[in-house]
GROMACS .gro file of C-alpha atoms in nm:
model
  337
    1UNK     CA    1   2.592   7.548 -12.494
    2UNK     CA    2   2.415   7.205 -12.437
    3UNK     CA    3   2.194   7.174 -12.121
    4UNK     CA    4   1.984   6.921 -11.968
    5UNK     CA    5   1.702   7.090 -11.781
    6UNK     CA    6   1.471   6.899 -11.500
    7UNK     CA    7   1.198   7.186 -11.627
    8UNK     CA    8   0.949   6.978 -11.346
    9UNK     CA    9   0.926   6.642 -11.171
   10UNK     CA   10   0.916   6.399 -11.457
   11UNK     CA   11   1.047   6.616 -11.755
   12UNK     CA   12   1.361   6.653 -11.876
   13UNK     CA   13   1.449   6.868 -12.183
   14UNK     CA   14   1.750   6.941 -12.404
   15UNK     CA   15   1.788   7.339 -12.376
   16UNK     CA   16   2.064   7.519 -12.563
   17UNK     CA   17   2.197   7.839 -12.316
   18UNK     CA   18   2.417   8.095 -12.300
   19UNK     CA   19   2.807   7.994 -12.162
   20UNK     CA   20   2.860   8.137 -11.799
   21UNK     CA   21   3.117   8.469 -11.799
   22UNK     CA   22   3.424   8.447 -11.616
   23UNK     CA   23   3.374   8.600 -11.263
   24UNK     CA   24   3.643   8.700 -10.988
   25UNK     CA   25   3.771   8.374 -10.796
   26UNK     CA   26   3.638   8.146 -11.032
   27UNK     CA   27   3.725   7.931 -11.341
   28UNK     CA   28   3.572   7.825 -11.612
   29UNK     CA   29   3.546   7.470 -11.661
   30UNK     CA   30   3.449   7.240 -11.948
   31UNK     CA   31   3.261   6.952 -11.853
   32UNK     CA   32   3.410   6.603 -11.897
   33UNK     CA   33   3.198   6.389 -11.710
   34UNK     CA   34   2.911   6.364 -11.432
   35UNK     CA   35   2.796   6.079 -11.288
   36UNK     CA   36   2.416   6.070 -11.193
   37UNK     CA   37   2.363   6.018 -10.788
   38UNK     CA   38   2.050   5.951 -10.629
   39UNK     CA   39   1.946   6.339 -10.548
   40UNK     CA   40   1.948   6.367 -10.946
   41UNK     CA   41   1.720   6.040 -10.916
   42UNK     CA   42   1.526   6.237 -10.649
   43UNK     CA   43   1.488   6.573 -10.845
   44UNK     CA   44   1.348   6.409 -11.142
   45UNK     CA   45   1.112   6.184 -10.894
   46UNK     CA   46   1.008   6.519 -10.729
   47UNK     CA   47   1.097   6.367 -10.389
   48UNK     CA   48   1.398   6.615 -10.341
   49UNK     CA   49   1.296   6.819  -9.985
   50UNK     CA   50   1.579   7.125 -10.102
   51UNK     CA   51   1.484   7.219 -10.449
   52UNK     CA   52   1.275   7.471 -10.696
   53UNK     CA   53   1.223   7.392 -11.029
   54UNK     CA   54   1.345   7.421 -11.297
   55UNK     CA   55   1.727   7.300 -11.194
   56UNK     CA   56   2.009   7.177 -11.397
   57UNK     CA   57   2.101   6.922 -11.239
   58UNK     CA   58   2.467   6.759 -11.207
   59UNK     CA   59   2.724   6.805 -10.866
   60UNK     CA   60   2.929   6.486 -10.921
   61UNK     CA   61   3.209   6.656 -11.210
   62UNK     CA   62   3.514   6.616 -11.355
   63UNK     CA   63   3.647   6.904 -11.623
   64UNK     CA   64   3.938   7.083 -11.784
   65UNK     CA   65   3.984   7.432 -11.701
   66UNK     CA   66   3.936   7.655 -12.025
   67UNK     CA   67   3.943   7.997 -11.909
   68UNK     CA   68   4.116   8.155 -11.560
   69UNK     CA   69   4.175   8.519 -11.436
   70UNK     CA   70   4.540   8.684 -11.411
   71UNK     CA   71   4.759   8.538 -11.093
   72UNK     CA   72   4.511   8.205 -11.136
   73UNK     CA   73   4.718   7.931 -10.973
   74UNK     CA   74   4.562   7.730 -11.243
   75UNK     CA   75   4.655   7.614 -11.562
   76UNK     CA   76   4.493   7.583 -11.906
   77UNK     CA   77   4.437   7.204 -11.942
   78UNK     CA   78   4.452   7.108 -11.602
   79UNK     CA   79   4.214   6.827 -11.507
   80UNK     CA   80   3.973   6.856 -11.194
   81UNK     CA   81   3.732   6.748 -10.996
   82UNK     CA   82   3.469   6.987 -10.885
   83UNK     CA   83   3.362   7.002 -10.496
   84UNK     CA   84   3.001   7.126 -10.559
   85UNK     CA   85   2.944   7.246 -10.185
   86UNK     CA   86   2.974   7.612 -10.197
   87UNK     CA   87   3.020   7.685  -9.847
   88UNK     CA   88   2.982   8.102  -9.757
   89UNK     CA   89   3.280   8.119  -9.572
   90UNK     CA   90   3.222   8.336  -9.262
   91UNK     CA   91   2.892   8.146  -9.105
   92UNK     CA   92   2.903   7.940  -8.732
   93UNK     CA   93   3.007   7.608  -8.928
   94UNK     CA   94   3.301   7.813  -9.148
   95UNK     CA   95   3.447   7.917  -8.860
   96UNK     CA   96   3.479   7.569  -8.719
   97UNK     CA   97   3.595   7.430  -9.061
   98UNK     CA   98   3.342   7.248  -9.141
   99UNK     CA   99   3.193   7.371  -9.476
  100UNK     CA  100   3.026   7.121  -9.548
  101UNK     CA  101   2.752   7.222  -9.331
  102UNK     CA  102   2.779   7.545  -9.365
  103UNK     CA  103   2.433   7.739  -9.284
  104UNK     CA  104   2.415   7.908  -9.583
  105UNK     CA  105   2.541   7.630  -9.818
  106UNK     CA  106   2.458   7.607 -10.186
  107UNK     CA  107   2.530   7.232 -10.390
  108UNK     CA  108   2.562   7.262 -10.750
  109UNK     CA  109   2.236   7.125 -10.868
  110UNK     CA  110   2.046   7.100 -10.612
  111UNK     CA  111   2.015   7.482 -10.460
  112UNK     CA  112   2.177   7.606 -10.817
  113UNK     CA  113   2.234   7.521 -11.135
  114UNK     CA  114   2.491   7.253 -11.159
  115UNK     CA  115   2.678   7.036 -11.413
  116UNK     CA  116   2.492   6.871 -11.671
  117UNK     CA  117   2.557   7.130 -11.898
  118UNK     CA  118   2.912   7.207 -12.136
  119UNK     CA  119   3.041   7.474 -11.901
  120UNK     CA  120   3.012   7.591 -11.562
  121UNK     CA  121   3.186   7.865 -11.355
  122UNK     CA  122   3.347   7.736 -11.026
  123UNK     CA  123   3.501   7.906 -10.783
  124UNK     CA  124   3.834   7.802 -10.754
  125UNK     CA  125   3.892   7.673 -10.400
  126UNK     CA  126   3.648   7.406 -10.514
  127UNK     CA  127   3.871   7.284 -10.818
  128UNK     CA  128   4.126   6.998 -10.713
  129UNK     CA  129   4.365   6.823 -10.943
  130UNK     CA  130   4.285   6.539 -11.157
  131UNK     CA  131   4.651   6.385 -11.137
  132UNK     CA  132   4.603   6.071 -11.318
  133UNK     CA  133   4.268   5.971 -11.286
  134UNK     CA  134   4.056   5.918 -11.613
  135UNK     CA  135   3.750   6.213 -11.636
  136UNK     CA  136   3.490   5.898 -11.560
  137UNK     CA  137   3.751   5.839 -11.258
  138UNK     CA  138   3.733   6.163 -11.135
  139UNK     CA  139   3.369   6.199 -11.165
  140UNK     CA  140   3.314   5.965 -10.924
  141UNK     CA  141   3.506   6.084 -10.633
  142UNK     CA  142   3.245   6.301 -10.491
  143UNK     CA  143   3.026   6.045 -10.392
  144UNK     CA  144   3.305   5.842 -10.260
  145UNK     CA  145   3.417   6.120 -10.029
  146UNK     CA  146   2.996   6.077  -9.932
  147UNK     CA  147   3.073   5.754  -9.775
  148UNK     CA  148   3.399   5.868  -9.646
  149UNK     CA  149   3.317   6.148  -9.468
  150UNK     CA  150   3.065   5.908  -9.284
  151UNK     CA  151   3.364   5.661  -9.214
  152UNK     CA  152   3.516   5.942  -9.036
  153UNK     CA  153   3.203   6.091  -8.851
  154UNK     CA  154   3.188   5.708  -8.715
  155UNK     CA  155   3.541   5.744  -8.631
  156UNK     CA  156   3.595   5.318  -8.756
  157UNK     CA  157   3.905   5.205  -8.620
  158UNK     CA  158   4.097   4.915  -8.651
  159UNK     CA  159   3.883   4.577  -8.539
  160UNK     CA  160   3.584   4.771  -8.518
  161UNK     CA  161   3.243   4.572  -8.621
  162UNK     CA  162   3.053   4.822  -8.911
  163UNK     CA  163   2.747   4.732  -9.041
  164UNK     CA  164   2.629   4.945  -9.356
  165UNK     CA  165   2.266   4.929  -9.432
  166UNK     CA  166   2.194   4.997  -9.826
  167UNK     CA  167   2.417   4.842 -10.111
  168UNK     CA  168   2.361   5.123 -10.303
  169UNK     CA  169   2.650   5.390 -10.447
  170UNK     CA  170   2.693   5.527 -10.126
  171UNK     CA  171   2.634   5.241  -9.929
  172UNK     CA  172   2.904   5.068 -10.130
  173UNK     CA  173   3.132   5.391 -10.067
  174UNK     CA  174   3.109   5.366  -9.709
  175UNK     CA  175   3.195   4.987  -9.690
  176UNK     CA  176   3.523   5.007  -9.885
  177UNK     CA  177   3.620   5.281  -9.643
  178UNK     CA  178   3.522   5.169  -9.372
  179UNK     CA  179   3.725   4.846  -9.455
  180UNK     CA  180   4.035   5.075  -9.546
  181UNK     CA  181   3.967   5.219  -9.172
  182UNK     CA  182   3.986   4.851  -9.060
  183UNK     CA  183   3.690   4.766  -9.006
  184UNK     CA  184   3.518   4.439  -9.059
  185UNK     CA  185   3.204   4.508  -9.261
  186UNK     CA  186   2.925   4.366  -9.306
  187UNK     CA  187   2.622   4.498  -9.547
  188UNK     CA  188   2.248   4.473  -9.512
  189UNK     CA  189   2.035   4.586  -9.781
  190UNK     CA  190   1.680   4.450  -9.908
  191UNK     CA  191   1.776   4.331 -10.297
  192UNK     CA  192   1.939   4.024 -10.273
  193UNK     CA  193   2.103   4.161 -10.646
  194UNK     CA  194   2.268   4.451 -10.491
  195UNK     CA  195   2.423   4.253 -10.181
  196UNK     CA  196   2.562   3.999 -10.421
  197UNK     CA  197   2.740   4.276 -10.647
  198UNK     CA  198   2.812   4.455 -10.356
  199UNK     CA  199   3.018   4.127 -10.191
  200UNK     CA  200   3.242   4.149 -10.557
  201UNK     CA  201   3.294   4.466 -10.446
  202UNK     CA  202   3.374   4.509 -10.108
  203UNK     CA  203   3.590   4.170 -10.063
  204UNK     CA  204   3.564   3.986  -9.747
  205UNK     CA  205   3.193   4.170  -9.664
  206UNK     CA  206   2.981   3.949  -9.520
  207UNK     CA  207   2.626   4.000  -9.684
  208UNK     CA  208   2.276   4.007  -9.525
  209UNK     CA  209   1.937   4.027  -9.772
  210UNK     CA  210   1.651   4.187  -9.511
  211UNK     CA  211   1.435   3.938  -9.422
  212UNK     CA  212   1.215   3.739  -9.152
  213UNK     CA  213   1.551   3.580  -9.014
  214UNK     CA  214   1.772   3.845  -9.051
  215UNK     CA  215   1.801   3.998  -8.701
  216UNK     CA  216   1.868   3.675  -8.560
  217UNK     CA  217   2.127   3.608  -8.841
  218UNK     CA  218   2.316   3.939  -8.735
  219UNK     CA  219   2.253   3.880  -8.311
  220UNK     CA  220   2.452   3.504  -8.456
  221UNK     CA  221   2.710   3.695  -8.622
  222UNK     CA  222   2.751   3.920  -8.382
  223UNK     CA  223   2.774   3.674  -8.058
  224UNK     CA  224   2.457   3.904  -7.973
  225UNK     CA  225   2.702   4.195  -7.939
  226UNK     CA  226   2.590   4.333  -8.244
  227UNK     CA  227   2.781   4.638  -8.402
  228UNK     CA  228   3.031   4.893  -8.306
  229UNK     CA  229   2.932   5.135  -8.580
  230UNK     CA  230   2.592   5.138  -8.796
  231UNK     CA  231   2.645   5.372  -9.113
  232UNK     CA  232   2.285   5.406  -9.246
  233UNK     CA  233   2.289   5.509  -9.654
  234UNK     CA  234   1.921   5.427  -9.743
  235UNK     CA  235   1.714   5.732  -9.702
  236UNK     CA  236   1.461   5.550  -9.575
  237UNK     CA  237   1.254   5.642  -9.244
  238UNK     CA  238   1.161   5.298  -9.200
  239UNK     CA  239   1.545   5.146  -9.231
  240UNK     CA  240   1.723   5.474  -9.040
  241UNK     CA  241   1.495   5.397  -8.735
  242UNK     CA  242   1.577   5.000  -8.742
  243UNK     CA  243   1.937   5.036  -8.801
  244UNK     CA  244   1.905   5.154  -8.443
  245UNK     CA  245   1.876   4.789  -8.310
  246UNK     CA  246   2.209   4.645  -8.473
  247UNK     CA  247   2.364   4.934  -8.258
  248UNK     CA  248   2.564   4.752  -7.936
  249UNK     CA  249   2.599   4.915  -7.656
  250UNK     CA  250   2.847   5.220  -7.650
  251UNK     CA  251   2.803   5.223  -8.027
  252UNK     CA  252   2.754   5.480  -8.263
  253UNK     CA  253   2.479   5.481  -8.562
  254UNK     CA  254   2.565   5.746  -8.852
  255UNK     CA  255   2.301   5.863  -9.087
  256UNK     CA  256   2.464   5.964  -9.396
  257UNK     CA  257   2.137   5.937  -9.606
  258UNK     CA  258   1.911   6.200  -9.556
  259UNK     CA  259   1.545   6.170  -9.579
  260UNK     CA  260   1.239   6.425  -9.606
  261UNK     CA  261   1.062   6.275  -9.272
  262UNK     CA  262   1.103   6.246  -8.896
  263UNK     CA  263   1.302   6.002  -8.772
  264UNK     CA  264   1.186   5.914  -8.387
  265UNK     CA  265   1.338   5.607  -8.154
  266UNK     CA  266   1.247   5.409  -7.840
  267UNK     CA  267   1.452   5.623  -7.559
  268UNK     CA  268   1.536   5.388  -7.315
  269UNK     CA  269   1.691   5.148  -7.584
  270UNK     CA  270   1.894   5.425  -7.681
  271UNK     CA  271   1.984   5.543  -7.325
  272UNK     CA  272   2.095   5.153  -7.230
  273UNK     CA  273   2.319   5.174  -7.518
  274UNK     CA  274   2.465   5.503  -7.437
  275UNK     CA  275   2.464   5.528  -7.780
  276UNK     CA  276   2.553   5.800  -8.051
  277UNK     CA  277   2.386   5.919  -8.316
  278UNK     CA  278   2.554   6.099  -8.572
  279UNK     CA  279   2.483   6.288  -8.869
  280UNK     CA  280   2.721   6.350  -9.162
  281UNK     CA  281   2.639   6.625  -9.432
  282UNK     CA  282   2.820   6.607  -9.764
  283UNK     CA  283   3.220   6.610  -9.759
  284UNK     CA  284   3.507   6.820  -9.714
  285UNK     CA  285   3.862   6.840  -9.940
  286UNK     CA  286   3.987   6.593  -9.662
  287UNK     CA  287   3.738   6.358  -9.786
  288UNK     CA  288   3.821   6.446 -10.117
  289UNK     CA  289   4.223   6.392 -10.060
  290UNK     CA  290   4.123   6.037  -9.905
  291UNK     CA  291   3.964   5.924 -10.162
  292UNK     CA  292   4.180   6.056 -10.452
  293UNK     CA  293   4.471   5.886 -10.299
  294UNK     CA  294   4.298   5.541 -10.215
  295UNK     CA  295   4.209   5.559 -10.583
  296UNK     CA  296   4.572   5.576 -10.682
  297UNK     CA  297   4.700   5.341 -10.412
  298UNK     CA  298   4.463   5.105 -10.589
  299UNK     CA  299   4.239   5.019 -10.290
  300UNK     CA  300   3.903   5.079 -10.461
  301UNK     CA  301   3.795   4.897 -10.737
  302UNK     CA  302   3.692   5.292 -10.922
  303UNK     CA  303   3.634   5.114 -11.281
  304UNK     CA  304   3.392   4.865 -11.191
  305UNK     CA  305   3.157   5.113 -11.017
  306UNK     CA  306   3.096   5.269 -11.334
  307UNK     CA  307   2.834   5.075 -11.475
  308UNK     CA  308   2.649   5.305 -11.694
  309UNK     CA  309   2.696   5.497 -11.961
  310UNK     CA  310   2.557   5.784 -12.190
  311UNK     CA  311   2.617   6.128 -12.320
  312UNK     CA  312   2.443   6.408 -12.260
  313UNK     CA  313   2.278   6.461 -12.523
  314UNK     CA  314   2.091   6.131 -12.433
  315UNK     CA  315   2.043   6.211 -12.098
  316UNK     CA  316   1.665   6.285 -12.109
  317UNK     CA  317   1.570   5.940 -12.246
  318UNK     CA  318   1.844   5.771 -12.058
  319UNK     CA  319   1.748   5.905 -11.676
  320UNK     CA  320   1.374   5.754 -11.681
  321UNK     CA  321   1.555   5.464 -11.822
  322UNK     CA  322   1.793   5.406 -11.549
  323UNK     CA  323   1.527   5.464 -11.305
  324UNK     CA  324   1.437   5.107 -11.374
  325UNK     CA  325   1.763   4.905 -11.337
  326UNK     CA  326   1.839   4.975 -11.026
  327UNK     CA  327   1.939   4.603 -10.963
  328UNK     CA  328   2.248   4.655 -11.176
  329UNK     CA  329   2.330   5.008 -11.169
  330UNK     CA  330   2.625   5.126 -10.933
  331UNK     CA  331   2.732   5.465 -11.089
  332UNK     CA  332   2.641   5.587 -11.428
  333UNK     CA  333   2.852   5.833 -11.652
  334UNK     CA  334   2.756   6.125 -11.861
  335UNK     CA  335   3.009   6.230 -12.101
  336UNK     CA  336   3.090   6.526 -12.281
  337UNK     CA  337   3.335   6.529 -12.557
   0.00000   0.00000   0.00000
């Protein structure tokens, strides 16, 4: 079968491998689609801090199950979406249901090989339905249920001021839920490109490009109150440490970006505040379910995030490519026929 192989930072080759065997509790899925997040972006930059080389990359999947073991409650045909955090079930975080940060997690390409190849074996409490969502569709709900799970960490409630810092794919995740959670968002990123595709996005934002005037532009729009919940999606030391200040007091700020650095803040700013910070680690099927039925309810615009295209066979000329147009990329496809 078809691979795509990050062999080393910078080098990306077509390698032709043998299909996974069925194993108990899993299926076997054929690959539809992936879409290409910013850890893939990472991996090939060498700037991932969780990963040896070389990786097949790919967690963000949609597929058709092809092969199943006896008493499967799975069908031939059916249409999924993969949740690539393999959780190990029995640690300190498993016990309190939350998977997603398990201690002993693995995420399909990142700690293992993951998608971006024609079949993968999945264990099956990680396969949800498809319904009616188009493979592209599908492929894109894992990094939706990113931004949602941070929603949820921030605990946004109705009326609630939310500033999200970074426009990107995540960024842009976070806003529309966050405005399904009713809150009134606004969005701060440092490409005056992304905030204007990200304001036909996310109707009713209100946009802010970083610059010299910015903080008083935000202290104006705030009536100096500033915000009730900061979701940072940059993965940038310098912007997770200043989306402290747009923080008001008894706020919360939620890093859902995650950066290879230390991240340190003045103490008595954040003791005035009695503010929270909060981190939020991948997603859980909750997520998942929230975002699958949002989709369907029609409350996020799913086809005009997917910007890019390609198959995989093109992949290794099209990543370094994409690299560049970050301006106008949202969420990029790979398909598979």
């Amino acid at each position: 079968m078809l691979s795509v192989v990050c062999v080393e930072p910078g080098k990306l080759t077509l390698e032709d491998r043998a299909e996974p065997a069925l194993a108990a509790g899993m299926a076997k899925i054929k690959v539809r689609s992936i879409g290409i997040c910013g850890t893939d972006f990472h991996i090939y930059e060498g700037s991932h801090p969780f990963l040896q080389y070389p990786r097949v990359m790919g967690h963000e999947l949609s597929g058709e199950v092809v092969e199943v073991n006896a008493g499967s409650a799975l069908t031939l045909g059916d249409r999924v979406i993969v949740n690539p955090y393999l959780p190990c079930g029995s640690c300190v975080a498993c016990r309190k249901e939350k998977p997603n940060c398990c201690t002993n997690i693995r995420v399909l390409g990142v700690h293992t090989d993951g998608g971006m190849t024609e079949f993968i074996i999945i264990p099956e409490g990680q396969l949800y339905p498809a319904n009616d969502l188009s493979f592209a569709q599908a492929a894109m709900v894992e990094f939706l249920s990113i931004g949602a799970h941070g929603v949820r960490r921030g605990e946004i409630k109705s009326g609630d001021r939310v500033l999200v810092v970074g426009a990107g794919p995540i960024g842009l995740g976070a806003a529309l839920f966050a405005q399904i959670a009713g809150g009134s968002v606004a969005i701060l990123d440092v490409n005056a490109a992304r905030i204007a595709g990200a304001a036909s996005l996310v109707k009713g934002a209100k946009g802010f490009v970083l610059g010299a005037n910015t903080d008083a532009e935000i202290a104006q729009y705030t009536n100096g109150d500033m915000f009730d919940v900061v979701l940072d999606a940059t993965g940038s030391k310098r912007a997770m440490e200043a989306s402290l200040k747009y923080v008001a007091h008894g706020g919360s700020c939620v890093f859902i970006s995650v950066v290879k650095d230390q991240i340190t803040f003045d103490d008595p700013f954040f003791h005035a505040r009695e503010m929270r910070i909060i981190g939020s680690r991948n997603a859980t099927k909750q997520d998942f379910n929230h975002v699958i039925a949002s989709i369907k309810n029609g409350k996020i615009p799913i086809d005009l995030l997917n910007t890019h295209t390609a198959e995989l066979k093109d992949l290794p000329s099209k990543l370094p490519q994409w690299l560049g147009e970050q301006d106008s990329l949202i969420k990029a496809i790979v398909t598979l026929d």
